[in-house]
Every structure is written in structure tokens, then in C-alpha cells.
Coordinates of C-alpha atoms and ligand atoms in Angstrom, one line a residue:
X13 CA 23.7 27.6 -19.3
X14 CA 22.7 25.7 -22.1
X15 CA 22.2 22.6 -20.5
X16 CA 20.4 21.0 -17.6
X17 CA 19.5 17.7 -15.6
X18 CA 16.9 16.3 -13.9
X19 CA 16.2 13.2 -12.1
X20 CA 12.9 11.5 -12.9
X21 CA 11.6 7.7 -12.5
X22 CA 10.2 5.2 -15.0
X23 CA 8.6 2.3 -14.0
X24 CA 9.4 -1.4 -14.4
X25 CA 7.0 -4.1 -13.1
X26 CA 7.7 -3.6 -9.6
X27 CA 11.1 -1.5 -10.2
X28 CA 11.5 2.3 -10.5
X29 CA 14.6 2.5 -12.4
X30 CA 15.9 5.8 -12.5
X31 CA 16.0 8.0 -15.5
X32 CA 18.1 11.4 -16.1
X33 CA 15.9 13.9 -18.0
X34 CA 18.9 16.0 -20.2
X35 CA 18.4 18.9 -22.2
X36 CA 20.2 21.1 -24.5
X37 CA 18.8 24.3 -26.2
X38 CA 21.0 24.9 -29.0
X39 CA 21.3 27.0 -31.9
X40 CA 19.4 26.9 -35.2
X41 CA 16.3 26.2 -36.3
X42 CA 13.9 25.8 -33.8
X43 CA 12.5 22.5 -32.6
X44 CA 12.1 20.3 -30.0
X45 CA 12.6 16.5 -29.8
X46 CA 12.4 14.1 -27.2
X47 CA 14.6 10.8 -27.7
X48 CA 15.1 7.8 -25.6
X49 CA 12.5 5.5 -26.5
X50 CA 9.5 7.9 -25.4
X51 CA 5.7 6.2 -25.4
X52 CA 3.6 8.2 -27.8
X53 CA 2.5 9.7 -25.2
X54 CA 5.7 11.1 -23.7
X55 CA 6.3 12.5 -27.0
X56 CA 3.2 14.7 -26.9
X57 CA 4.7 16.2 -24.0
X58 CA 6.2 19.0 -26.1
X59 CA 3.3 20.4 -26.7
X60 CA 1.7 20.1 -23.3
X61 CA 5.5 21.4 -21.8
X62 CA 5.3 24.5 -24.3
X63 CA 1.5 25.8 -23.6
X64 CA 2.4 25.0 -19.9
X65 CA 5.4 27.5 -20.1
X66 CA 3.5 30.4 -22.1
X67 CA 0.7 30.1 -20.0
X68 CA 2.7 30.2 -16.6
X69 CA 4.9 33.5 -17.6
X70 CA 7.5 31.8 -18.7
X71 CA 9.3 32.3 -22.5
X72 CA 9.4 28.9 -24.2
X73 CA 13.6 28.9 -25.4
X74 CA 13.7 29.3 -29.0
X75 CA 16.6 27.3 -30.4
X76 CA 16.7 23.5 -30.9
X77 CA 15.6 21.5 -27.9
X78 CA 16.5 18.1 -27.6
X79 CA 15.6 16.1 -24.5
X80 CA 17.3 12.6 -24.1
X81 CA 15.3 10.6 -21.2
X82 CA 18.6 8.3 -20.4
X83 CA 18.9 5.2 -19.9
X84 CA 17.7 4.9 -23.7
X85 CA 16.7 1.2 -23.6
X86 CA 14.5 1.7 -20.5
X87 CA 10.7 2.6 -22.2
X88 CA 9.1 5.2 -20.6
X89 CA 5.5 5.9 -20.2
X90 CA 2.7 8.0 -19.0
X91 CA 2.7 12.3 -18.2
X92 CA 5.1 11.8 -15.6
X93 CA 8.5 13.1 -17.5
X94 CA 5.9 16.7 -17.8
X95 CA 7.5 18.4 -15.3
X96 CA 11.2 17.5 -15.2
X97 CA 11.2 18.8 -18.8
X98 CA 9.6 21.8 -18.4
X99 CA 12.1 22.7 -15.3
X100 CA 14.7 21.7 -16.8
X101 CA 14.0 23.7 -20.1
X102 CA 13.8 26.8 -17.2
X103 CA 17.1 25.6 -16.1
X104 CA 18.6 25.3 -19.7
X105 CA 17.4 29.0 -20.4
X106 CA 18.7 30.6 -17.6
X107 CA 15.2 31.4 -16.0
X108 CA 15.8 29.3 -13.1
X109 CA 19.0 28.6 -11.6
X110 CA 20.7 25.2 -10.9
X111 CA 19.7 23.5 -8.4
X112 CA 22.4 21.8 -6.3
X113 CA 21.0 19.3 -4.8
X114 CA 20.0 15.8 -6.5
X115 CA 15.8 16.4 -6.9
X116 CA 13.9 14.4 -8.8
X117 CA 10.5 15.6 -10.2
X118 CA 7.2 14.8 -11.4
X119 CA 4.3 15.7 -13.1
X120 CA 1.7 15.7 -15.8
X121 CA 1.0 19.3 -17.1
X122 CA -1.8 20.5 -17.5
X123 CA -2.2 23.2 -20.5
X124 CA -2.4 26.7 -18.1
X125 CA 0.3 25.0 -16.3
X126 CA -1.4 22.9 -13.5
X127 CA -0.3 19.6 -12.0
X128 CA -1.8 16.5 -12.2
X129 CA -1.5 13.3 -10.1
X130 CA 0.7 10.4 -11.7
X131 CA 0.5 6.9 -11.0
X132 CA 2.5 4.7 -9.0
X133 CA 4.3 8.0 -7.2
X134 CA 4.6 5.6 -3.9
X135 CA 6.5 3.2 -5.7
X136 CA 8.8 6.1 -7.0
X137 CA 9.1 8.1 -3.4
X138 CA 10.7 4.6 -1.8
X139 CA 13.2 4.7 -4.4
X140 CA 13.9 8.4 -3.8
X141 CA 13.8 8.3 -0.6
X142 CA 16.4 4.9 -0.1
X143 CA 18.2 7.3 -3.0
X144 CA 18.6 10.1 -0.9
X145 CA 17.0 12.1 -3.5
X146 CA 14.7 15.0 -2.7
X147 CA 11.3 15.0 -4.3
X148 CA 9.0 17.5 -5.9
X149 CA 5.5 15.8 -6.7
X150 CA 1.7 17.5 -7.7
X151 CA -0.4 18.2 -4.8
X152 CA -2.4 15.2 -5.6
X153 CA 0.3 12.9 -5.2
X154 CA 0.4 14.0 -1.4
X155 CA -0.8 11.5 0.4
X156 CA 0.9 8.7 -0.8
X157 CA 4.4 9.9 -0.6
X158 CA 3.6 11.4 3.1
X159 CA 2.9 7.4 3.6
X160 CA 6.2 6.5 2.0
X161 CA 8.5 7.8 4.9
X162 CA 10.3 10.5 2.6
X163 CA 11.6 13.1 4.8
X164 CA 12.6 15.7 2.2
X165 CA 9.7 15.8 -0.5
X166 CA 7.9 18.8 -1.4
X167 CA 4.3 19.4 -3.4
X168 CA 3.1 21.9 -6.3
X169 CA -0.2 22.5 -7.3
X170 CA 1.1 24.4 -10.7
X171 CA 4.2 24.7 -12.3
X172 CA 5.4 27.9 -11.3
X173 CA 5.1 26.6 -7.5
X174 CA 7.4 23.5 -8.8
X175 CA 10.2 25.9 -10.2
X176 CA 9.9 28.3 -7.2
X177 CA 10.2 24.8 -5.2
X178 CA 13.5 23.7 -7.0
X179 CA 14.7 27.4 -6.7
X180 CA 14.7 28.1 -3.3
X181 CA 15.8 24.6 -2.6
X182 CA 16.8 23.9 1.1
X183 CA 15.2 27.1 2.0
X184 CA 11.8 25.6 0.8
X185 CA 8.8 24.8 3.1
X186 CA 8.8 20.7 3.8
X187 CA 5.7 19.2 2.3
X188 CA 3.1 18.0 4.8
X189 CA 5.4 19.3 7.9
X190 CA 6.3 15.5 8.4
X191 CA 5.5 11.8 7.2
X192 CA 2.3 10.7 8.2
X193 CA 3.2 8.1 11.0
X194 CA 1.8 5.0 9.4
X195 CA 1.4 2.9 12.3
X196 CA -0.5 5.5 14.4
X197 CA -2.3 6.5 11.5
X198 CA -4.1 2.5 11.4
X199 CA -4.4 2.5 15.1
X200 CA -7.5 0.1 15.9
X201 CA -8.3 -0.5 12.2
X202 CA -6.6 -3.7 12.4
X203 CA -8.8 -4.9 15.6
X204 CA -11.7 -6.5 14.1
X205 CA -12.3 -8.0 16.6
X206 CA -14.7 -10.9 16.2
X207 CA -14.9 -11.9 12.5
X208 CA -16.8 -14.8 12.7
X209 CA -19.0 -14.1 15.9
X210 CA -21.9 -13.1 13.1
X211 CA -22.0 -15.8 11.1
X212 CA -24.8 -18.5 11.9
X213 CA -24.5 -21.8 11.9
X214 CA -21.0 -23.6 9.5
X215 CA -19.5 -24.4 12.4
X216 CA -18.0 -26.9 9.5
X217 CA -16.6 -23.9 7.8
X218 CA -15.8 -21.4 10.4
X219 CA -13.0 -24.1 11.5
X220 CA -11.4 -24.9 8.0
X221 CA -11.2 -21.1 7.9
X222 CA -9.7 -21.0 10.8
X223 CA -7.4 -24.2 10.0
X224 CA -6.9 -22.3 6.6
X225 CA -5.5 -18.6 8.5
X226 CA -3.2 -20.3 11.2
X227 CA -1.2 -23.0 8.3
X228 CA -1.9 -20.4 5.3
X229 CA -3.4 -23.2 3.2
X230 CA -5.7 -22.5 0.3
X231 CA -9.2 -23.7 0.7
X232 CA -12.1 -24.8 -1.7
X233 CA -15.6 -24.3 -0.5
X234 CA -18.3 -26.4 -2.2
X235 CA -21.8 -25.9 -1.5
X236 CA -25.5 -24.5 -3.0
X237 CA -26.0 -20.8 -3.7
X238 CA -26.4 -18.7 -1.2
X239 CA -25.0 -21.1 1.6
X240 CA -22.4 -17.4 2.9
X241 CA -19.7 -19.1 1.1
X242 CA -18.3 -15.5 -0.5
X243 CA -19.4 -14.2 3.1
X244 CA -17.2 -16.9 4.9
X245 CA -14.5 -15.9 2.5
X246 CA -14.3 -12.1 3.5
X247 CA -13.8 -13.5 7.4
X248 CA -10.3 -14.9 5.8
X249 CA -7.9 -11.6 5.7
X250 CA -9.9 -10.5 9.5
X251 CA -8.8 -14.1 10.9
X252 CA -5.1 -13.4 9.7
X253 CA -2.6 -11.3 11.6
X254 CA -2.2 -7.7 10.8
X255 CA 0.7 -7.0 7.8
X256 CA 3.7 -6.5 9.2
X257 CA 5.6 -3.2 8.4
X258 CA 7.9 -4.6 5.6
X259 CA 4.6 -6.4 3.9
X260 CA 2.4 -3.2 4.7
X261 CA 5.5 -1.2 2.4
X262 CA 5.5 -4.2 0.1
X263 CA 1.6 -4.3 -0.5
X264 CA 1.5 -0.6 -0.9
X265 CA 3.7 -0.4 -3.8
X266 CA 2.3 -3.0 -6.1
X267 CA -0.6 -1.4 -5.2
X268 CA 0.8 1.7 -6.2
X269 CA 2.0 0.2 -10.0
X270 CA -1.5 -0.9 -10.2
X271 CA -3.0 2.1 -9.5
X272 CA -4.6 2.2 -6.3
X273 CA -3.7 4.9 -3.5
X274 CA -2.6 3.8 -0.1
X275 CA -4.7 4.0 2.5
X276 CA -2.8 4.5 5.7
X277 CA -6.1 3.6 7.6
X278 CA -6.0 0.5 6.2
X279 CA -2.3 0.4 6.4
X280 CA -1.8 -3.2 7.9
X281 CA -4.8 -4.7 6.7
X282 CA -4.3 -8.0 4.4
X283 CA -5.3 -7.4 1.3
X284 CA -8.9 -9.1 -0.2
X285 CA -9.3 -9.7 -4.2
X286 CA -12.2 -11.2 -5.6
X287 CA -12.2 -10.8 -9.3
X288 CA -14.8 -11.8 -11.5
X289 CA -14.8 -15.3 -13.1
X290 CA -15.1 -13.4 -16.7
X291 CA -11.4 -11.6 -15.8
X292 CA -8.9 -11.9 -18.7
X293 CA -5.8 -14.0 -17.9
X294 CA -3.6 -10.9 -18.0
X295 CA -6.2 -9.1 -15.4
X296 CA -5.6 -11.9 -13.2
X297 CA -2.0 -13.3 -13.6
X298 CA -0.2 -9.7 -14.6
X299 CA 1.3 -8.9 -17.8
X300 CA 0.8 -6.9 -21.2
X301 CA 2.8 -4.2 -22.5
X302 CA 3.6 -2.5 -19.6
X303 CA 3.7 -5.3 -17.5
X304 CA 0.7 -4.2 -14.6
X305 CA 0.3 -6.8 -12.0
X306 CA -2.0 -9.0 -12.1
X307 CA -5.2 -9.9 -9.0
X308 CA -2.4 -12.5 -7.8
X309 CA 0.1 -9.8 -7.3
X310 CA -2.6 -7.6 -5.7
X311 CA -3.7 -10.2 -3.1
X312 CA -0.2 -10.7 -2.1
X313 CA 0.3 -11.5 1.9
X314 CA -3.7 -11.7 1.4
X315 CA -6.5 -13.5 0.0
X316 CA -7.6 -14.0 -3.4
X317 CA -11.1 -15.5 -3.8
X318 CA -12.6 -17.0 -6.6
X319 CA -16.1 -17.5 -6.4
X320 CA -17.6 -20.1 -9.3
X321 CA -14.4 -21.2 -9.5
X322 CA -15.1 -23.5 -12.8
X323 CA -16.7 -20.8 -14.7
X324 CA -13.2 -19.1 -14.7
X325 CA -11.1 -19.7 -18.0
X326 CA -8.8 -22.9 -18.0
X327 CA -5.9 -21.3 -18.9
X328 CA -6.2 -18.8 -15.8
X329 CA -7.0 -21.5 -13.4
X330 CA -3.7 -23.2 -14.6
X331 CA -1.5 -20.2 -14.8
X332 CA -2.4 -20.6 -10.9
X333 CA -0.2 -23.2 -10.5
X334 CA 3.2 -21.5 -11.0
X335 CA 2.5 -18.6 -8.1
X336 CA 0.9 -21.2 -5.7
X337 CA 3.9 -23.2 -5.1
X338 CA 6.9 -20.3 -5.6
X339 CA 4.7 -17.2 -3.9
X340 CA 5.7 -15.5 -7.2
X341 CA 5.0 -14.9 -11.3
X342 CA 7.0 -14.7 -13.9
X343 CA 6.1 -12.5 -17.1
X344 CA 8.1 -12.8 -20.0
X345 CA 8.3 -9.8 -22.2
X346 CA 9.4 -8.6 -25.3
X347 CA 12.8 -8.6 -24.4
X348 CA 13.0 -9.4 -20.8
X349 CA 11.1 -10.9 -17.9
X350 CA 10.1 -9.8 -14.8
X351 CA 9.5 -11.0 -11.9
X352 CA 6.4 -9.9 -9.6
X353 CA 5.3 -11.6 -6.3
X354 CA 2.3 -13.1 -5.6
X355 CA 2.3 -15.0 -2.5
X356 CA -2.0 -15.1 -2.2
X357 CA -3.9 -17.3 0.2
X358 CA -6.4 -18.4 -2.3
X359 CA -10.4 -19.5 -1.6
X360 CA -12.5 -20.7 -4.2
X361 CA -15.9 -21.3 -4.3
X362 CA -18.2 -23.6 -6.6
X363 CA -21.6 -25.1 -6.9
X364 CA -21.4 -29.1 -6.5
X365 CA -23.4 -29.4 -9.9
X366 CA -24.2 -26.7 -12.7
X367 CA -27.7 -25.8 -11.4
X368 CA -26.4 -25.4 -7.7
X369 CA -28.6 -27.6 -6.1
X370 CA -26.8 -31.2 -6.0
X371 CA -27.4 -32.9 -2.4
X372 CA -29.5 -30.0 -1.2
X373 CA -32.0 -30.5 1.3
X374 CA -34.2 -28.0 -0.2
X375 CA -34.1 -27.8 -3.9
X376 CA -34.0 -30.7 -6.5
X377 CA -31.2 -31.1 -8.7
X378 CA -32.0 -30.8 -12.4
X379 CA -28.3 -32.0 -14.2
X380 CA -27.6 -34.6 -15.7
X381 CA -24.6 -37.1 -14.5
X382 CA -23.0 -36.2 -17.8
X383 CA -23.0 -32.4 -17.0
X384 CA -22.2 -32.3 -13.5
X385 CA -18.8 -34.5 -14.4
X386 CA -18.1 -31.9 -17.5
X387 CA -18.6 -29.1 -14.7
X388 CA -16.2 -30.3 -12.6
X389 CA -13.6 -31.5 -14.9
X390 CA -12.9 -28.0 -15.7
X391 CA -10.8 -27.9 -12.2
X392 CA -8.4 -29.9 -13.7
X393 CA -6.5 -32.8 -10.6
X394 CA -3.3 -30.8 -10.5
X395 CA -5.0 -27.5 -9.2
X396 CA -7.2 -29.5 -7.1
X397 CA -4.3 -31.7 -5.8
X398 CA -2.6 -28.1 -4.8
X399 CA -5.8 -27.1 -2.6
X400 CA -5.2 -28.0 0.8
X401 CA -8.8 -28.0 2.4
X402 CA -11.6 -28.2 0.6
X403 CA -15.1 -28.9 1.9
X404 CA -18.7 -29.0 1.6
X405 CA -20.4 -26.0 2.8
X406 CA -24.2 -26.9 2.7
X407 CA -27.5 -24.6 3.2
X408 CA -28.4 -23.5 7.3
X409 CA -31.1 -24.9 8.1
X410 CA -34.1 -22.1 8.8
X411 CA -35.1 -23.0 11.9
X412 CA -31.0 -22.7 12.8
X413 CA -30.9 -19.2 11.3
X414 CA -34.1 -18.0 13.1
X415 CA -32.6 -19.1 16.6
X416 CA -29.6 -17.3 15.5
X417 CA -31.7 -14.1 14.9
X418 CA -33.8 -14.4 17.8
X419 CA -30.3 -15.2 20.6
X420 CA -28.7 -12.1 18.8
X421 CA -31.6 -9.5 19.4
X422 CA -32.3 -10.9 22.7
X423 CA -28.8 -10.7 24.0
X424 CA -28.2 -7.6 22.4
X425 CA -25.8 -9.1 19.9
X426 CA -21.9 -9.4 20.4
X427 CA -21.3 -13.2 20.1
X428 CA -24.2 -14.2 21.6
X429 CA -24.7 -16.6 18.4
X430 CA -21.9 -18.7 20.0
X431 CA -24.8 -19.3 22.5
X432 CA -26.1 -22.1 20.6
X433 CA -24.1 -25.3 21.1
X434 CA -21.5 -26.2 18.4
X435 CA -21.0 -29.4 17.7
X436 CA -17.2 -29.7 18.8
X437 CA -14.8 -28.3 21.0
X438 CA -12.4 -26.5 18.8
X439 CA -14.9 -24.9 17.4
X440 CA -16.4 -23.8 21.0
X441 CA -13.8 -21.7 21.3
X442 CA -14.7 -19.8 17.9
X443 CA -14.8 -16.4 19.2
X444 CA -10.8 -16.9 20.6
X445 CA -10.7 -17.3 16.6
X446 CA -7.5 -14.5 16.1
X447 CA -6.1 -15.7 19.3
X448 CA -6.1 -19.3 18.1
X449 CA -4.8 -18.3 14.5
X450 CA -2.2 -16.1 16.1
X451 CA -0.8 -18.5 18.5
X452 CA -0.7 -21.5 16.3
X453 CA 1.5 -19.0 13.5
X454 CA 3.2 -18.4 15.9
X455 CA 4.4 -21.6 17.1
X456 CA 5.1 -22.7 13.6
X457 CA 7.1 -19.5 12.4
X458 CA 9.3 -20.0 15.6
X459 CA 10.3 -23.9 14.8
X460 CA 10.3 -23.9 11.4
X461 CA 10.3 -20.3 10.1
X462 CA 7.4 -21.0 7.3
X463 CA 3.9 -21.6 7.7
X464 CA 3.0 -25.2 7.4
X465 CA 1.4 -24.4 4.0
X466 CA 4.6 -23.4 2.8
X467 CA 7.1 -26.1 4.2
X468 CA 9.1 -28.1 1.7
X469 CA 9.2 -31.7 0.8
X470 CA 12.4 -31.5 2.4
X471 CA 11.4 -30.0 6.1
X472 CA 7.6 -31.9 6.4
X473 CA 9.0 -35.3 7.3
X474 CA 11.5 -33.6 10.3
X475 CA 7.8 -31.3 11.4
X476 CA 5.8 -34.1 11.1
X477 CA 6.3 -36.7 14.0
X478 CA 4.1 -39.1 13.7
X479 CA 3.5 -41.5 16.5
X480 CA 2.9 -45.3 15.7
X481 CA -1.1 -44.9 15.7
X482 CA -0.8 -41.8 13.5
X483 CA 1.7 -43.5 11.1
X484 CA -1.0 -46.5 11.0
X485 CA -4.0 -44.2 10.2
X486 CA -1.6 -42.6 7.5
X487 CA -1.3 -45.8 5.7
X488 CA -4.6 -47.4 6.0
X489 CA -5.9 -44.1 4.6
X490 CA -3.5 -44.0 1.6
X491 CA -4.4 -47.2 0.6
X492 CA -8.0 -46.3 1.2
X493 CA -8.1 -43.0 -0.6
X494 CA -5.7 -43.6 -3.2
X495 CA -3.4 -40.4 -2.2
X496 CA -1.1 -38.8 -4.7
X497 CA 2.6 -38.6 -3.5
X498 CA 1.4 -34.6 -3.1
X499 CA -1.6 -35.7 -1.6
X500 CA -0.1 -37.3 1.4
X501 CA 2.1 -34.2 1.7
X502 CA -0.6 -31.8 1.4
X503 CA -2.8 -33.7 4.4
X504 CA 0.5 -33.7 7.0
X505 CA 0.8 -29.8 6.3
X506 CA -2.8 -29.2 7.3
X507 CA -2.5 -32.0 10.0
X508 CA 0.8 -29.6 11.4
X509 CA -1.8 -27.2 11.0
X510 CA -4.4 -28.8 13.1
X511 CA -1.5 -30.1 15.5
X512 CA -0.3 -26.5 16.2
X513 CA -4.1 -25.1 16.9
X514 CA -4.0 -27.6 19.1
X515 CA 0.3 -27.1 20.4
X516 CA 0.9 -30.9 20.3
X517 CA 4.3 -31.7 19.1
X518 CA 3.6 -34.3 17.6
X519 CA 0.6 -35.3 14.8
X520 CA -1.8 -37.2 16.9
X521 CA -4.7 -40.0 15.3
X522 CA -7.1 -37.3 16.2
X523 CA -5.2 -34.5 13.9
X524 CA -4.9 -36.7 10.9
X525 CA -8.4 -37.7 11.2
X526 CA -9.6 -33.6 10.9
X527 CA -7.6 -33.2 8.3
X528 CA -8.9 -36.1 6.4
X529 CA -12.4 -34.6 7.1
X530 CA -11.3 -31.3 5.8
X531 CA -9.6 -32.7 2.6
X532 CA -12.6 -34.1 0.8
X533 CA -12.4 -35.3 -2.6
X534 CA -14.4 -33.4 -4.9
X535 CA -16.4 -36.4 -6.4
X536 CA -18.5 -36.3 -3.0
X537 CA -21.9 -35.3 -3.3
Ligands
ZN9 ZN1 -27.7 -29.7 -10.3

């Protein structure tokens, strides 16, 4: 046998195309090349694949190697293709025999032969596994493909474990006895129970966020430093229903590309992203060589939260735009472009002025009228027009925060901040908050399929009944407000919103009114 094949993966934005490894030891002089548009890095595998074979007992094949990773115009990168060369270099030199079945392998080698993790094996072991391709994967890849569902996968600390794993083929000892159940594994994670029960005071705020979780519109918080805006933002993802198991899969593997592990205790948890305001456009939106997705991509069926949310570069802030309204990105490469999703919830956060302290009860505001208009201007009206909610989040008053304190030790905690009065009734019911959210996502998912955040030009008009007053109110306010054709849309959605918290058919006075109230425009002090 002079030549062998193995099954391997390369990976694409969010694809795993899959590659054949080929090799041919031949005669002549000896050398080894590796074609089919290799990375640099891939190419140095010869030398890691040789010392690997010495050093494991093995007798590197003298002859001329070639190795062809096919397809050749797929580019292929990182340690991964380690492994299926070295076995398949075995298999081309008759010291391992063929292995019947369709196996795909990988692994970075390590110089005495060891295994070493790879990235973005979860994204790989779906593919395998809707491929009907067994697996062999280093031991610290474990985890992750146990949490992709692949029934016939199988682990090796060192190369000589790999090869006895591909020789003994059916005969060989599953990997990790069985999947890990994901579902069992997050048991109770996803029961947090009470997420804004702690937080003092904002009754304001606690609502929009919970007007913001049941429509999944993005909200804009403006208020002084240290008002528990980044704090109210973290309550988001605990306010929102547990992923479901096709977006738990779907989070996990851009996750995956990006390099983070799964965590199946965290399994069904939305995903939070808060990336600093000095992030690079291609940190945030996805992109460069080998196209990594971006925060947006990694806060998918989530929340992304931007906190100073002027301070972040105008060209990201715009790039914004695209994924808000489509729940994707497009990145254009060299050659191609790809497609990632993106479907975020987004918060943002901001000062009202540059110093922070604009319309604070405590502080004085130092800025000029000339600086706070330049601060601002940096949102530029399209982004803001796309923000659903925005409000002003100001400072809790001491005394309000003390009473807080003293009601929480004196009842022994759990919700007994509720015990103060709020000022309204919707908000009364603050600790139902999941329950609310729930219901009202419910209700809307069942009659029109989206969440009101999401509904088309086309399908607002037939979800929005307005009644006569409601209609009135609508106009009076256009006129008043001087509402953009998107701005009247954008204030129905979140009044569907505030309609289905409330499982009213129809958008009442009352409903238009809150929404008004929590659609401010920014100019407000
Ligand atoms: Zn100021």
C-alpha cells in the first residue's frame, strides 16, 4: 500500500467543509511536500509529523511523500491536519492497516508524539456526526465533542493511542462511554430565579428591561456614572427564556470557531457580550483573514452591551446597522463572502454629557453646550432611530438605597426590596418578571410567529389594532414629536410589546402612552 486517505475538516466561517487528507509515498529521492493551499503553518507540519513518528516507535517512510489536503481551493489552517497525516503516512507504509470505516481525525502533534487540543472541534464533531463519520480527537478536545451528541467518537492522548484507535476500529473502547446528556447536564442552571429582586430602586428601568426581554427590542440607557446601568444590563439574558436546544447547538458552535469551549452547565443560557468601547471593528463585527466572528456573532440569541456607547468607533457603531435589522452579517473576503448570524439583543449605555453629570441631582455639570451636542452627535439618527427604548436612568437616591439595605437584612433578603412601594402596577408585579416575559413571548410567537421587535413593515399594521382613541393619540403625538416613518413603526412594536405584557388584543391609549415614555428622544436632559 502505497497510498492512503483520511477524512479531516477545515473551517469556513461557520462551515466545516470537509477535506480528504491523500498521501502517496513513492519512490526516489526522499522528501515530503504538502500541497493544497496549506497555511504556513500546515506546512510546518512535516516536521512536527516526522519527530512525532521517530519519537513514537514508528519509522518515518523514506521515499517521496506528497500529501494533497483536497479540496485544493479550500485554505486550510491551524495544527489540526497533524494527525491525519501522520496516520495516514502509517497507513501508506504498511504499519497500520486500512481502516474500513469512514474516520475522520484530528490533532496537533506535539514533538514526542503527544496530542494537543484544536479549536473549533465542536463545530467539526456536528458535521461528523450529521456525516456519519466516526471521529478520533486529543483528549483535550473531550468535552466538547461528548456535548456534540456524536455517538461513535473516540479520544487519544498520544499518537500511538490514535493509530491503535483507527486500528482496532469497531473493536475500540467508545470515548466517554456516552454523550454527555446536555439537558440534564444544565439542570437548574437556567432557573435564576429572581433577576431583578436585588436591584434597588429603577423601578423606571427594571420595566423597559422587562418591556425590552418579552418584544426583544434593543434598549439605550442614559444616565450618570454609577446609576447600575452595566448592572441592569446583566439582568437582560436572566429576564429572557432559556435557549432552546436548536439555539443552545447554534450558540455553541460559533462559539466553538471563536474559540471558546462549551459549557454544558451553562448549556441553555443566553449568551452576554460586553466588549470594550476601544474593540476594533473586526473584534466586534467579524472578519479578517480567516474570517472569526465577530462580538455580534457571539451574542447571538443574546445580549450585546455596549457601555459608553459614543466612545465606540463610528464606523463600528454603523456597521451595527446591517445585523440589527437582518439578525445577520455579511463579510466579504478575498474571493468570497460569508455569511455569519448575529441576531443580538443589544443595550447600550451612555453618559447624558461628557463629564457624566448633566441633570444630576448630586454633581454639577462642567460641559459646555458645544461639547455635550459633539458627544452625542457621535450616535449618529439612523442608529438611534433603530433603538427601540431608550431612557433615562438617573442616580438612587441615598436615603432609597439605605431603606433598601436595611428591608433586605431585616427580612432576611429574597425580594423583600419589593417591600417598598413602586410607583406603578406593572412594575408591582416585578418579581413575576420571567413569568411576565415568558407569557407575553409567548403570546406573540403564537399569533405572529416573531417577536414584536422583529415584525415587518408588512405584518405591524395587521398586529397593531388600534382603537379610535389609540389612533388619535398616534397622530397628535406624530405631529407633536415629529416621528420618522421608522419612528412611528418602532413605537407600535414596543406598544405590541406593552399590549402583550398586558394580553390586550388590541393597542390601548394607555399602551401607546408607556411606550411614548419609554422612547425618549435623546436631546432630553
Ligand atoms: Zn457634563
Amino acid at each position: 500500500m502505497s497510498l492512503a486517505r483520511i477524512f479531516s475538516r477545515a473551517q469556513l466561517g461557520l462551515e466545516a467543509p470537509l477535506v480528504h487528507v491523500e498521501l502517496h509515498v513513492g519512490r526516489g529521492l526522499p522528501s515530503f511536500t504538502i500541497v493544497g493551499l496549506p497555511a504556513p503553518v500546515v506546512r510546518e507540519s512535516r516536521e512536527r509529523v516526522r519527530a512525532a513518528l521517530l519519537n513514537s516507535g514508528y519509522q518515518f517512510p523514506a521515499g517521496r511523500i506528497t500529501v494533497n489536503l483536497a479540496p485544493v481551493e479550500l485554505s486550510k489552517q491551524g495544527g489540526r491536519f497533524d494527525l491525519p497525516i501522520a496516520l495516514g503516512l502509517l497507513i501508506a507504509s504498511d504499519q497500520l492497516p486500512v481502516c474500513s470505516r469512514a474516520v475522520e481525525c484530528y490533532g496537533e502533534l506535539g514533538l514526542a508524539g503527544e496530542l494537543k487540543a484544536v479549536s473549533g472541534m465542536f463545530l467539526a464533531a456536528l458535521r461528523a456526526a450529521q456525516a456519519g463519520h466516526a471521529l478520533i480527537v486529543p483528549c483535550a478536545n473531550r468535552e466538547e465533542v461528548a456535548l456534540s451528541g456524536h455517538s461513535a467518537a473516540f479520544d487519544a492522548a498520544t499518537l500511538r493511542e490514535a493509530a491503535l484507535r483507527l486500528a482496532q476500529g469497531e473493536r475500540a473502547q467508545r470515548l466517554m462511554g456516552a454523550s454527555i446528556d446536555r439537558e440534564a447536564a444544565d439542570a437548574g442552571a437556567s432557573a435564576a430565579a429572581q433577576p431583578l429582586s436585588d436591584v434597588a430602586g429603577q423601578w423606571h428601568a427594571k420595566r423597559a428591561l422587562i418591556v425590552a426581554a418579552a418584544g426583544g427590542h434593543s434598549l439605550l440607557m442614559v444616565g450618570p456614572p454609577g446609576c447600575g446601568k452595566s448592572m441592569l444590563a446583566a439582568r437582560l439574558p436572566q429576564l429572557l427564556p432559556p435557549l432552546s436546544s436548536a439555539e443552545a447547538l447554534e450558540v455553541a458552535a460559533i462559539g466553538s470557531v471563536w474559540g471558546l469551549k462549551p459549557d454544558a452547565h451553562a448549556w441553555h443560557r443566553r449568551p452576554f457580550r460586553a466588549p470594550h468601547h476601544t474593540a476594533s471593528a473586526h473584534a466586534i463585527v467579524g472578519g479578517g483573514p480567516q474570517v472569526r466572528p465577530g462580538e455580534i456573532s457571539l451574542a447571538h440569541q443574546g445580549v450585546l452591551f455596549l457601555d459608553e456607547l459614543p466612545e465606540f468607533n463610528r464606523r463600528v457603531l454603523e456597521a451595527l446597522r446591517e445585523p440589527m435589522e437582518t439578525g445577520s452579517i455579511t463579510l466579504a473576503r478575498a474571493a468570497s463572502r460569508l455569511e455569519l448570524p448575529a441576531q443580538f439583543q443589544l443595550v447600550a449605555a451612555m453618559n447624558p454629557c461628557p463629564c457624566g453629570y448633566l441633570g444630576d441631582l448630586v454633581q454639577q455639570c462642567r460641559c459646555t453646550g458645544a461639547a455635550i451636542e459633539r458627544y452625542r452627535s457621535r450616535i449618529s439618527g439612523p442608529l438611534l432611530d433603530r433603538i427601540d427604548i431608550r431612557i433615562e436612568v438617573p442616580r438612587v437616591p441615598a436615603d432609597e438605597l439605605v431603606q433598601a439595605a436595611v428591608a433586605a437584612g431585616s427580612a432576611g433578603g429574597a425580594g423583600s426590596a419589593h417591600e417598598q412601594s413602586p410607583p406603578c402596577a406593572e412594575v408591582r408585579s416585578a418579581r413575576d418578571a420571567c413569568q411576565q416575559v415568558r407569557e407575553a413571548r409567548g403570546r406573540r410567537m403564537a399569533r405572529s410567529g416573531v417577536l414584536s421587535a422583529r415584525l415587518s413593515a408588512a405584518q405591524l399594521p395587521e398586529c397593531c389594532t388600534l382603537p379610535p382613541a389609540s389612533e388619535q393619540l398616534l397622530r397628535r403625538s406624530c405631529q407633536r414629536l415629529g416621528l420618522s416613518g421608522r419612528g412611528v413603526y418602532r413605537l407600535l412594536a414596543v406598544s405590541r410589546t406593552i399590549a402583550d405584557l398586558a394580553d390586550s388584543d388590541s393597542i390601548e391609549p394607555q399602551h401607546l402612552a408607556e411606550a411614548m415614555q419609554l422612547r425618549r428622544p435623546l436631546s432630553v436632559a
